CSV table of C-alpha atoms and ligand atoms in Angstrom, one decimal:
chain,number,residue,atom,x,y,z
A,14,THR,CA,32.0,-11.3,41.6
A,15,HIS,CA,33.0,-7.8,42.7
A,16,THR,CA,31.6,-4.9,44.7
A,17,SER,CA,31.0,-1.3,43.4
A,18,VAL,CA,33.0,1.5,44.9
A,19,ALA,CA,29.7,3.1,46.0
A,20,ASP,CA,28.8,0.0,48.0
A,21,LEU,CA,32.3,-0.2,49.5
A,22,LEU,CA,32.3,3.4,50.6
A,23,THR,CA,28.8,3.5,52.1
A,24,GLY,CA,29.2,0.5,54.3
A,25,LYS,CA,27.3,-2.1,52.4
A,26,ARG,CA,30.4,-4.4,53.1
A,27,GLN,CA,32.0,-4.6,56.5
A,28,SER,CA,35.5,-3.9,57.7
A,29,GLY,CA,37.6,-7.1,57.6
A,30,GLU,CA,35.7,-8.5,54.6
A,31,GLN,CA,37.5,-9.9,51.6
A,32,VAL,CA,36.4,-7.7,48.6
A,33,THR,CA,37.2,-7.3,44.9
A,34,VAL,CA,36.7,-4.0,43.1
A,35,LYS,CA,37.0,-3.3,39.3
A,36,GLY,CA,37.6,0.1,37.8
A,37,TRP,CA,40.0,2.6,36.5
A,38,ILE,CA,43.0,4.3,38.1
A,39,ARG,CA,42.4,8.0,38.9
A,40,THR,CA,45.8,8.6,40.5
A,41,ARG,CA,48.8,6.6,41.8
A,42,ARG,CA,51.1,7.8,44.6
A,43,ASP,CA,54.1,5.8,45.8
A,44,SER,CA,55.6,6.2,49.3
A,45,LYS,CA,59.3,5.9,50.0
A,46,ALA,CA,58.4,3.0,52.3
A,47,GLY,CA,57.5,0.8,49.3
A,48,ILE,CA,53.8,1.2,49.3
A,49,SER,CA,51.6,2.5,46.5
A,50,PHE,CA,48.2,4.2,46.9
A,51,LEU,CA,45.8,3.8,44.1
A,52,ALA,CA,42.6,5.9,43.8
A,53,ILE,CA,40.2,3.7,41.9
A,54,HIS,CA,36.9,4.9,40.4
A,55,ASP,CA,34.1,2.9,38.7
A,56,GLY,CA,31.5,5.7,38.2
A,57,SER,CA,29.2,4.3,40.9
A,58,CYS,CA,29.7,7.4,43.1
A,59,PHE,CA,31.6,10.6,43.2
A,60,HIS,CA,34.6,9.5,45.3
A,61,PRO,CA,37.2,6.9,44.3
A,62,ILE,CA,38.2,4.2,46.8
A,63,GLN,CA,41.8,4.0,47.9
A,64,ALA,CA,43.7,0.7,47.5
A,65,VAL,CA,46.9,0.4,49.5
A,66,VAL,CA,49.3,-1.8,47.7
A,67,PRO,CA,52.4,-3.3,49.4
A,68,ASN,CA,55.6,-4.0,47.5
A,69,SER,CA,55.4,-7.6,48.6
A,70,LEU,CA,53.1,-8.3,45.6
A,71,ASP,CA,54.7,-10.3,42.8
A,72,ASN,CA,53.9,-7.7,40.1
A,73,TYR,CA,54.6,-4.7,42.3
A,74,GLN,CA,57.7,-3.4,40.5
A,75,ASP,CA,56.8,-4.6,37.0
A,76,GLU,CA,53.2,-3.5,36.9
A,77,VAL,CA,51.8,-1.6,40.0
A,78,THR,CA,54.4,1.1,39.8
A,79,ARG,CA,53.8,1.6,36.1
A,80,LEU,CA,50.0,2.2,36.5
A,81,THR,CA,48.9,5.6,35.3
A,82,THR,CA,45.6,7.5,35.1
A,83,GLY,CA,43.0,5.6,33.1
A,84,CYS,CA,44.5,2.1,33.4
A,85,SER,CA,41.8,-0.5,34.2
A,86,VAL,CA,42.4,-2.9,37.1
A,87,THR,CA,40.9,-5.6,39.3
A,88,VAL,CA,42.0,-5.2,42.9
A,89,SER,CA,41.3,-7.8,45.6
A,90,GLY,CA,42.0,-7.5,49.3
A,91,THR,CA,40.7,-6.7,52.7
A,92,LEU,CA,38.3,-3.8,53.4
A,93,VAL,CA,39.6,-1.8,56.3
A,94,GLU,CA,38.6,1.4,58.0
A,95,SER,CA,40.6,4.3,56.6
A,96,LEU,CA,42.8,6.5,58.8
A,97,GLY,CA,43.0,9.1,56.1
A,98,GLU,CA,40.6,12.0,56.0
A,99,GLY,CA,37.5,12.1,53.9
A,100,GLN,CA,36.6,8.5,53.4
A,101,ALA,CA,35.5,5.7,55.7
A,102,PHE,CA,37.1,2.7,54.1
A,103,GLU,CA,40.1,1.6,52.0
A,104,ILE,CA,41.3,-1.7,50.6
A,105,GLN,CA,44.5,-3.4,51.8
A,106,ALA,CA,45.3,-4.9,48.5
A,107,GLU,CA,46.5,-8.5,48.2
A,108,GLN,CA,46.2,-8.8,44.4
A,109,VAL,CA,46.2,-6.3,41.6
A,110,ASP,CA,45.5,-7.4,38.0
A,111,VAL,CA,45.9,-5.0,35.1
A,112,LEU,CA,43.1,-5.3,32.6
A,113,GLY,CA,44.2,-2.6,30.2
A,114,TRP,CA,47.1,-0.2,29.9
A,115,VAL,CA,47.0,3.3,28.7
A,116,GLU,CA,49.1,3.9,25.6
A,117,ASN,CA,51.6,6.8,25.8
A,118,PRO,CA,50.3,8.1,29.2
A,119,ASP,CA,51.8,11.5,28.6
A,120,SER,CA,49.5,12.0,25.6
A,121,TYR,CA,46.4,10.5,27.2
A,122,PRO,CA,43.8,13.2,26.6
A,123,MET,CA,42.2,12.6,30.1
A,124,ALA,CA,45.5,12.6,32.0
A,125,ALA,CA,45.0,13.7,35.7
A,126,LYS,CA,44.9,17.4,35.6
A,127,ARG,CA,42.2,20.0,35.5
A,128,HIS,CA,40.9,20.3,31.9
A,129,SER,CA,38.8,23.2,30.7
A,130,ILE,CA,35.2,22.3,29.9
A,131,GLU,CA,35.8,23.5,26.3
A,132,TYR,CA,38.7,21.0,26.0
A,133,LEU,CA,36.6,18.2,27.4
A,134,ARG,CA,33.9,19.0,24.8
A,135,GLU,CA,36.3,17.9,22.1
A,136,TYR,CA,36.4,14.5,23.7
A,137,SER,CA,32.8,13.4,24.1
A,138,HIS,CA,33.9,9.8,24.0
A,139,LEU,CA,36.4,10.1,26.8
A,140,ARG,CA,35.0,12.9,29.0
A,141,ALA,CA,32.7,10.7,31.0
A,142,ARG,CA,35.9,9.6,32.9
A,143,THR,CA,36.3,13.0,34.5
A,144,ASN,CA,34.9,14.0,37.8
A,145,VAL,CA,32.7,16.7,36.4
A,146,ILE,CA,31.0,14.7,33.6
A,147,GLY,CA,30.7,11.7,35.9
A,148,ALA,CA,28.8,13.9,38.4
A,149,VAL,CA,26.6,15.4,35.7
A,150,THR,CA,25.7,12.0,34.4
A,151,ARG,CA,24.7,10.7,37.8
A,152,ILE,CA,22.6,13.8,38.4
A,153,ARG,CA,21.0,13.5,35.0
A,154,ASN,CA,20.1,9.9,35.7
A,155,CYS,CA,18.8,10.8,39.2
A,156,LEU,CA,16.5,13.5,37.8
A,157,SER,CA,15.1,11.3,35.1
A,158,GLN,CA,14.4,8.4,37.5
A,159,ALA,CA,12.8,10.8,40.0
A,160,MET,CA,10.7,12.3,37.2
A,161,HIS,CA,9.3,8.9,36.2
A,162,ARG,CA,8.7,8.0,39.8
A,163,PHE,CA,6.8,11.2,40.4
A,164,PHE,CA,4.5,10.7,37.5
A,165,HIS,CA,4.0,7.1,38.5
A,166,GLU,CA,3.1,8.0,42.1
A,167,GLN,CA,0.7,10.7,40.7
A,168,GLY,CA,-1.2,8.1,38.6
A,169,TYR,CA,0.2,9.2,35.2
A,170,TYR,CA,0.9,6.9,32.3
A,171,TRP,CA,4.0,7.3,30.2
A,172,ILE,CA,3.2,7.5,26.5
A,173,SER,CA,5.7,7.0,23.7
A,174,THR,CA,5.1,9.7,21.0
A,175,PRO,CA,6.6,9.5,17.5
A,176,ILE,CA,9.9,11.0,16.6
A,177,ILE,CA,9.1,11.2,12.9
A,178,THR,CA,6.0,13.5,12.4
A,179,ALA,CA,4.1,15.3,9.8
A,180,ASN,CA,3.3,18.4,11.9
A,181,ASP,CA,5.1,21.5,13.1
A,182,CYS,CA,3.6,21.6,16.5
A,183,GLU,CA,5.1,24.9,17.6
A,184,GLY,CA,4.8,26.6,14.2
A,185,ALA,CA,8.2,28.1,14.7
A,186,GLY,CA,9.7,26.7,11.5
A,187,GLU,CA,12.7,25.1,13.3
A,188,MET,CA,12.2,21.6,12.0
A,189,PHE,CA,14.7,19.0,10.5
A,190,ARG,CA,13.5,17.1,7.5
A,191,VAL,CA,13.5,13.4,7.3
A,192,SER,CA,14.1,11.8,4.0
A,193,THR,CA,14.0,8.4,2.3
A,194,LEU,CA,15.2,9.9,-0.9
A,195,ASP,CA,18.0,8.6,-3.0
A,196,LEU,CA,20.4,11.5,-2.7
A,197,ALA,CA,22.1,10.7,-6.0
A,198,ASN,CA,18.8,10.9,-7.8
A,199,LEU,CA,16.8,13.7,-6.2
A,200,PRO,CA,13.3,14.2,-7.7
A,201,ARG,CA,13.0,17.6,-9.4
A,202,THR,CA,10.0,19.9,-9.8
A,203,GLU,CA,9.2,21.2,-13.3
A,204,GLN,CA,11.3,24.2,-12.5
A,205,GLY,CA,14.2,22.0,-11.8
A,206,ASP,CA,14.3,22.6,-8.0
A,207,VAL,CA,14.7,19.7,-5.6
A,208,ASP,CA,11.2,18.4,-4.8
A,209,PHE,CA,11.1,17.7,-1.1
A,210,SER,CA,7.3,17.2,-0.9
A,211,GLU,CA,7.6,13.4,-1.2
A,212,ASP,CA,10.4,12.9,1.3
A,213,PHE,CA,9.0,10.2,3.5
A,214,PHE,CA,7.5,7.4,1.5
A,215,GLY,CA,5.6,9.9,-0.6
A,216,LYS,CA,4.9,12.5,2.2
A,217,GLU,CA,6.7,15.3,3.9
A,218,ALA,CA,8.1,14.3,7.3
A,219,PHE,CA,10.1,16.0,10.0
A,220,LEU,CA,11.8,15.2,13.3
A,221,THR,CA,9.4,16.1,16.1
A,222,VAL,CA,9.8,19.5,17.9
A,223,SER,CA,7.4,18.4,20.7
A,224,GLY,CA,5.3,15.4,21.5
A,225,GLN,CA,2.4,17.5,22.7
A,226,LEU,CA,-0.2,17.2,20.0
A,227,ASN,CA,0.2,13.4,20.1
A,228,VAL,CA,0.1,13.1,23.8
A,229,GLU,CA,-3.1,15.2,23.9
A,230,THR,CA,-4.9,12.4,22.2
A,231,TYR,CA,-4.0,10.1,25.0
A,232,ALA,CA,-4.9,12.6,27.7
A,233,CYS,CA,-8.4,12.7,26.1
A,234,ALA,CA,-8.7,9.0,26.9
A,235,LEU,CA,-6.5,8.1,29.8
A,236,SER,CA,-6.8,11.5,31.6
A,237,LYS,CA,-3.3,11.8,33.1
A,238,VAL,CA,-0.4,11.1,30.8
A,239,TYR,CA,3.1,12.3,29.9
A,240,THR,CA,5.7,11.8,27.3
A,241,PHE,CA,9.5,12.0,27.9
A,242,GLY,CA,11.7,11.7,24.9
A,243,PRO,CA,14.0,13.4,22.4
A,244,THR,CA,12.9,16.4,20.5
A,245,PHE,CA,14.7,18.3,17.7
A,246,ARG,CA,14.9,21.9,16.7
A,247,ALA,CA,17.0,23.6,14.1
A,248,GLU,CA,17.8,26.5,16.4
A,249,LYS,CA,19.0,29.4,14.4
A,250,SER,CA,21.0,31.0,17.2
A,251,ASN,CA,24.0,29.5,19.0
A,252,THR,CA,23.3,29.8,22.7
A,253,SER,CA,24.4,28.1,25.9
A,254,ARG,CA,20.7,27.1,26.6
A,255,HIS,CA,19.7,25.5,23.3
A,256,LEU,CA,20.6,22.2,21.6
A,257,ALA,CA,19.4,20.9,18.3
A,258,GLU,CA,18.5,17.6,19.9
A,259,PHE,CA,17.2,17.7,23.5
A,260,TRP,CA,14.9,15.8,25.8
A,261,MET,CA,11.5,17.0,26.9
A,262,VAL,CA,9.1,16.0,29.7
A,263,GLU,CA,5.5,16.8,28.6
A,264,PRO,CA,2.6,16.0,30.9
A,265,GLU,CA,-0.9,16.4,29.6
A,266,ILE,CA,-3.8,16.6,32.0
A,267,ALA,CA,-7.5,16.2,31.2
A,268,PHE,CA,-9.9,18.4,33.1
A,269,ALA,CA,-7.1,20.7,34.4
A,270,ASP,CA,-7.0,24.4,33.9
A,271,LEU,CA,-3.9,26.6,33.7
A,272,ASP,CA,-3.6,27.3,37.5
A,273,GLU,CA,-3.9,23.6,38.4
A,274,THR,CA,-1.2,22.8,35.8
A,275,ALA,CA,1.1,25.5,37.1
A,276,ALA,CA,0.7,24.1,40.6
A,277,PHE,CA,1.4,20.6,39.3
A,278,ALA,CA,4.6,21.9,37.6
A,279,GLU,CA,5.7,23.4,40.9
A,280,LYS,CA,5.1,20.1,42.8
A,281,MET,CA,7.0,18.1,40.1
A,282,LEU,CA,10.1,20.4,40.2
A,283,LYS,CA,10.2,20.3,44.0
A,284,TYR,CA,9.9,16.5,44.0
A,285,VAL,CA,12.8,16.0,41.7
A,286,PHE,CA,15.0,18.5,43.5
A,287,ASN,CA,14.3,16.8,46.7
A,288,ALA,CA,15.4,13.5,45.1
A,289,VAL,CA,18.7,15.0,43.9
A,290,LEU,CA,19.5,16.5,47.3
A,291,SER,CA,18.9,13.3,49.2
A,292,GLU,CA,20.2,10.8,46.7
A,293,ARG,CA,23.2,12.6,45.1
A,294,ARG,CA,24.7,14.6,48.0
A,295,ASP,CA,28.2,13.6,46.9
A,296,ASP,CA,27.8,15.0,43.4
A,297,MET,CA,25.9,18.1,44.6
A,298,GLU,CA,28.7,18.9,47.1
A,299,PHE,CA,31.2,18.8,44.2
A,300,PHE,CA,29.1,21.2,42.1
A,301,ALA,CA,28.8,23.5,45.1
A,302,GLN,CA,32.6,23.4,45.6
A,303,ARG,CA,33.7,23.7,42.0
A,304,ILE,CA,31.0,24.9,39.6
A,305,GLN,CA,28.2,26.9,41.3
A,306,LYS,CA,28.7,28.1,44.9
A,307,ASP,CA,25.1,28.1,45.8
A,308,ALA,CA,24.1,24.9,43.9
A,309,ILE,CA,22.7,23.3,47.1
A,310,THR,CA,21.2,26.3,48.8
A,311,ARG,CA,19.4,27.5,45.7
A,312,LEU,CA,17.7,24.1,45.3
A,313,GLU,CA,16.7,24.3,49.0
A,314,ASN,CA,15.2,27.7,48.5
A,315,PHE,CA,13.4,26.5,45.4
A,316,ILE,CA,11.9,23.7,47.4
A,317,ASN,CA,10.9,25.8,50.4
A,318,LYS,CA,9.3,28.8,48.7
A,319,ASP,CA,6.0,29.2,46.9
A,320,PHE,CA,6.6,30.2,43.3
A,321,ALA,CA,5.6,33.8,42.5
A,322,GLN,CA,2.8,34.3,40.0
A,323,VAL,CA,2.5,37.2,37.6
A,324,ASP,CA,0.5,38.1,34.5
A,325,TYR,CA,2.5,38.7,31.3
A,326,THR,CA,1.1,42.2,31.2
A,327,ASP,CA,2.2,43.0,34.7
A,328,ALA,CA,5.6,41.4,34.1
A,329,ILE,CA,6.1,43.7,31.1
A,330,ASN,CA,5.2,46.7,33.3
A,331,ILE,CA,7.7,45.5,35.9
A,332,LEU,CA,10.4,45.3,33.3
A,333,ILE,CA,9.6,48.8,31.8
A,334,GLN,CA,9.5,50.4,35.3
A,335,SER,CA,12.7,48.7,36.3
A,336,GLY,CA,14.6,51.5,34.5
A,337,ARG,CA,17.0,48.8,33.4
A,338,GLN,CA,18.7,49.1,30.0
A,339,PHE,CA,18.0,45.8,28.4
A,340,GLU,CA,19.7,44.7,25.2
A,341,TYR,CA,16.3,43.9,23.7
A,342,PRO,CA,13.8,46.7,24.2
A,343,VAL,CA,10.7,45.9,26.3
A,344,GLU,CA,7.1,46.5,25.1
A,345,TRP,CA,3.8,44.7,25.4
A,346,GLY,CA,3.8,41.9,22.8
A,347,ILE,CA,7.5,40.9,22.8
A,348,ASP,CA,8.6,37.3,23.4
A,349,MET,CA,10.8,37.8,26.4
A,350,SER,CA,14.4,37.0,26.1
A,351,SER,CA,16.5,35.4,28.8
A,352,GLU,CA,17.7,38.8,30.2
A,353,HIS,CA,14.1,39.7,30.8
A,354,GLU,CA,13.2,36.4,32.3
A,355,ARG,CA,16.3,36.4,34.6
A,356,TYR,CA,15.6,39.9,35.7
A,357,LEU,CA,12.1,38.9,36.8
A,358,ALA,CA,13.2,35.7,38.6
A,359,GLU,CA,16.5,36.9,40.0
A,360,GLU,CA,16.0,40.5,40.8
A,361,HIS,CA,12.4,41.3,41.1
A,362,PHE,CA,10.7,38.2,42.6
A,363,LYS,CA,13.9,36.6,43.9
A,364,SER,CA,12.3,33.2,43.4
A,365,PRO,CA,11.0,31.0,40.6
A,366,VAL,CA,8.1,32.7,38.9
A,367,VAL,CA,5.1,31.6,36.8
A,368,VAL,CA,4.3,34.1,34.1
A,369,LYS,CA,0.7,33.6,32.7
A,370,ASN,CA,-1.5,34.8,29.8
A,371,TYR,CA,0.8,35.7,27.0
A,372,PRO,CA,-0.2,37.7,23.8
A,373,LYS,CA,-1.7,35.2,21.3
A,374,ASP,CA,0.6,36.5,18.5
A,375,ILE,CA,3.7,35.0,20.0
A,376,LYS,CA,2.2,31.7,20.9
A,377,ALA,CA,1.2,28.5,19.1
A,378,PHE,CA,-2.2,27.9,17.6
A,379,TYR,CA,-3.4,25.3,20.1
A,380,MET,CA,-3.4,27.6,23.2
A,381,ARG,CA,-6.8,28.5,24.7
A,382,MET,CA,-8.0,32.0,23.9
A,383,ASN,CA,-8.8,34.2,26.9
A,384,ASP,CA,-11.9,36.4,27.0
A,385,ASP,CA,-10.0,39.5,26.1
A,386,GLY,CA,-9.3,38.1,22.6
A,387,LYS,CA,-5.7,39.3,22.9
A,388,THR,CA,-4.1,36.8,25.2
A,389,VAL,CA,-4.0,33.0,25.6
A,390,ALA,CA,-3.9,30.8,28.7
A,391,ALA,CA,-0.1,30.2,28.4
A,392,MET,CA,2.4,30.0,31.2
A,393,ASP,CA,6.2,29.9,31.4
A,394,VAL,CA,8.1,28.9,34.6
A,395,LEU,CA,11.2,31.1,35.0
A,396,ALA,CA,14.0,30.1,37.3
A,397,PRO,CA,16.6,32.4,38.8
A,398,GLY,CA,19.9,31.7,37.1
A,399,ILE,CA,18.6,30.3,33.8
A,400,GLY,CA,15.2,31.8,32.8
A,401,GLU,CA,12.5,29.7,31.1
A,402,ILE,CA,12.6,26.0,32.0
A,403,ILE,CA,8.9,25.2,31.3
A,404,GLY,CA,6.5,26.4,28.7
A,405,GLY,CA,2.8,25.3,29.0
A,406,SER,CA,-0.8,26.2,28.4
A,407,GLN,CA,-4.4,25.3,28.6
A,408,ARG,CA,-5.3,23.9,25.2
A,409,GLU,CA,-8.1,25.3,23.1
A,410,GLU,CA,-10.9,22.7,23.5
A,411,ARG,CA,-13.6,24.6,21.6
A,412,LEU,CA,-13.7,23.6,18.0
A,413,ASP,CA,-15.0,26.9,16.6
A,414,ARG,CA,-12.2,28.9,18.4
A,415,LEU,CA,-9.6,26.3,17.3
A,416,ASP,CA,-10.7,26.6,13.7
A,417,ALA,CA,-10.6,30.4,13.9
A,418,ARG,CA,-7.0,30.3,15.1
A,419,LEU,CA,-6.0,27.8,12.4
A,420,SER,CA,-7.3,30.0,9.7
A,421,GLU,CA,-5.9,33.2,11.3
A,422,MET,CA,-2.5,31.5,11.2
A,423,ASN,CA,-2.9,30.2,7.7
A,424,LEU,CA,-2.8,26.6,8.8
A,425,ASN,CA,-4.8,24.0,6.8
A,426,PRO,CA,-7.5,22.4,9.0
A,427,GLU,CA,-7.2,19.2,6.9
A,428,ASP,CA,-3.7,18.7,8.3
A,429,TYR,CA,-5.2,18.8,11.7
A,430,SER,CA,-8.3,16.7,11.2
A,431,TRP,CA,-7.2,14.1,13.8
A,432,TYR,CA,-6.5,16.9,16.3
A,433,ARG,CA,-9.9,18.5,15.6
A,434,ASP,CA,-11.6,15.1,16.2
A,435,LEU,CA,-10.6,15.4,19.9
A,436,ARG,CA,-12.8,18.5,19.9
A,437,ARG,CA,-15.6,16.9,17.9
A,438,TYR,CA,-16.0,13.8,20.1
A,439,GLY,CA,-16.4,14.5,23.8
A,440,THR,CA,-14.1,17.5,24.1
A,441,VAL,CA,-12.8,18.4,27.6
A,442,PRO,CA,-10.7,21.2,29.0
A,443,HIS,CA,-7.1,20.1,29.3
A,444,SER,CA,-3.7,21.5,29.9
A,445,GLY,CA,-0.1,20.6,29.9
A,446,PHE,CA,3.5,21.8,29.6
A,447,GLY,CA,6.9,21.0,28.3
A,448,LEU,CA,9.9,20.9,30.5
A,449,GLY,CA,13.3,21.1,28.9
A,450,PHE,CA,15.1,18.2,30.6
A,451,ASP,CA,18.6,19.2,29.6
A,452,ARG,CA,17.9,22.7,30.7
A,453,LEU,CA,16.8,21.4,34.1
A,454,VAL,CA,20.1,19.4,34.4
A,455,THR,CA,22.0,22.6,33.5
A,456,TYR,CA,20.1,24.4,36.3
A,457,VAL,CA,20.6,21.8,38.9
A,458,THR,CA,24.3,21.3,38.3
A,459,GLY,CA,25.1,25.0,37.6
A,460,MET,CA,27.0,24.0,34.5
A,461,GLN,CA,27.4,27.0,32.2
A,462,ASN,CA,26.6,25.4,28.9
A,463,ILE,CA,23.8,22.9,28.1
A,464,ARG,CA,26.3,21.1,25.8
A,465,ASP,CA,28.0,19.7,28.9
A,466,VAL,CA,25.0,18.0,30.4
A,467,ILE,CA,24.1,15.7,27.6
A,468,PRO,CA,26.5,12.9,26.5
A,469,PHE,CA,26.7,13.7,22.8
A,470,PRO,CA,25.5,17.3,22.2
A,471,ARG,CA,24.0,18.1,18.9
A,472,ALA,CA,24.6,21.8,18.0
A,473,PRO,CA,25.7,23.5,14.8
A,474,ARG,CA,29.2,22.2,15.0
A,475,LEU,CA,28.7,18.5,15.0
A,476,ALA,CA,31.4,16.1,16.0
A,477,ASP,CA,32.0,12.7,14.3
A,478,TYR,CA,30.0,10.7,16.9
B,504,ATP,P1,13.2,29.3,24.5
B,504,ATP,O1,12.4,30.5,24.7
B,504,ATP,O2,14.2,29.1,25.5
B,504,ATP,O3,13.8,29.1,23.1
B,504,ATP,P2,10.8,27.9,23.8
B,504,ATP,O4,9.8,28.8,24.4
B,504,ATP,O5,11.2,28.0,22.4
B,504,ATP,O6,12.2,28.0,24.7
B,504,ATP,P3,9.1,25.7,24.3
B,504,ATP,O7,8.6,25.4,22.9
B,504,ATP,O8,8.2,26.4,25.3
B,504,ATP,O9,10.5,26.4,24.2
B,504,ATP,O10,9.6,24.3,24.9
B,504,ATP,C1,9.5,23.9,26.2
B,504,ATP,C2,10.8,23.8,27.0
B,504,ATP,O11,11.8,23.1,26.2
B,504,ATP,C3,11.4,25.2,27.2
B,504,ATP,O12,10.9,25.8,28.3
B,504,ATP,C4,12.9,24.9,27.4
B,504,ATP,O13,13.1,24.4,28.7
B,504,ATP,C5,13.1,23.7,26.5
B,504,ATP,N1,13.7,24.0,25.2
B,504,ATP,C6,13.2,24.6,24.2
B,504,ATP,N2,14.0,24.7,23.1
B,504,ATP,C7,15.2,24.0,23.6
B,504,ATP,C8,16.4,23.7,22.9
B,504,ATP,N3,16.7,24.1,21.7
B,504,ATP,N4,17.3,23.0,23.7
B,504,ATP,C9,17.1,22.7,24.9
B,504,ATP,N5,15.9,22.9,25.6
B,504,ATP,C10,15.0,23.6,24.9
B,505,MG,MG1,12.8,28.7,21.3
B,506,MG,MG1,10.3,30.9,25.2
B,507,MG,MG1,8.3,28.4,25.7
């Protein structure tokens, strides 16, 4: 058996104990006195552990002094307190076994030097070995575990929603088609065009853009539920905040109105940020040093402040009165772009802000109509530094209003008969939201591009993975 580097560095084993560690060489340094220092990492924490290897080992000349970045090893020896700065323990090595060599070390793509993030993106299969992607990965994991823990503690049930669906939940026309068709023998319409209408065992099918409509059905039975899974959007623009495949956290809450749901979103974000700050200090310190100076302080501010609240109409007035020249002109009715969202959060409110009650024309059919007949009970949570991270709404629970919206938007009520049933049988007010999980990881780490916070990014230029 062996011990993880994390356990060795955090004092789970004591000085003087015999230990074995398995991992990869990050760096090797040889002293003139005939000792080599190996930095060994195994991904369990940010820092590697140092192994001090004396030249008295049998394989010292033949193997130890040939070790290069990326070689895999087993090292056994005595755990001792380290005299060097920055780490509490090191291993006085008594045996070093090489598990795997690195071919042509000079051409190893992850050789020990600082690589640009764009370069690393070309090596999705190797980049997890770097400091930065290792740290992102542990933060991502911490956030998702904390998210599940939060919902569990709050009495929510996790619902699996389908990935293959028949509905365009958002109505934005950004769906990927799913097909069981024999590509060599595509069915044709009478006009000779490819007939896609029987894609999926005789029906049209798509990859889901949101689990919301499905999870609503469970909220209308189990009251407090959420779904957390992959979603897909054929985004037409190439941005640093959008992926074609991304993960969404979508709670759905029966008997809750928009304000209660906004308060719940605030509580959730603060909970998971607290978890990151207490559980992944090592990685957050790295991000603060190398990626985003205020990575830690801005999370602390986020946790300690109440979110600002503003109506969409007031937000538009704030933007107009700012005198700022925005790339996209501001007027009532626009779907805000990230420059507007960031102005509101970063410069006007200087805090996360919940914008409520958006014009109905820029929102999906299922959002609850307000009394003014022009706006719906929708909300977005905007964060300084990134803009929208959450979009949510109170759902239209009144069948007549829902039907009016469906027909206004030229949607066929028959396609939504199951959704309408929720309104026909014991309808209740209910609300929910979608949090872009990858966008959240981008925000927490301060990484510039969402493609670097998911292991295998799906965007217009797809790699072979
Ligand atoms: P945006 O305005 O940024 O395009 P949206 O309003 O289209 O987002 P929603 O339908 O409200 O997105 O989805 C809920 C959340 O999912 C968003 O607040 C965002 O955090 C995230 N999200 C949406 N589209 C993407 C995407 N293509 N890649 C990553 N995250 C996304
Ligand atoms: Mg969008
Ligand atoms: Mg939006
Ligand atoms: Mg949105």
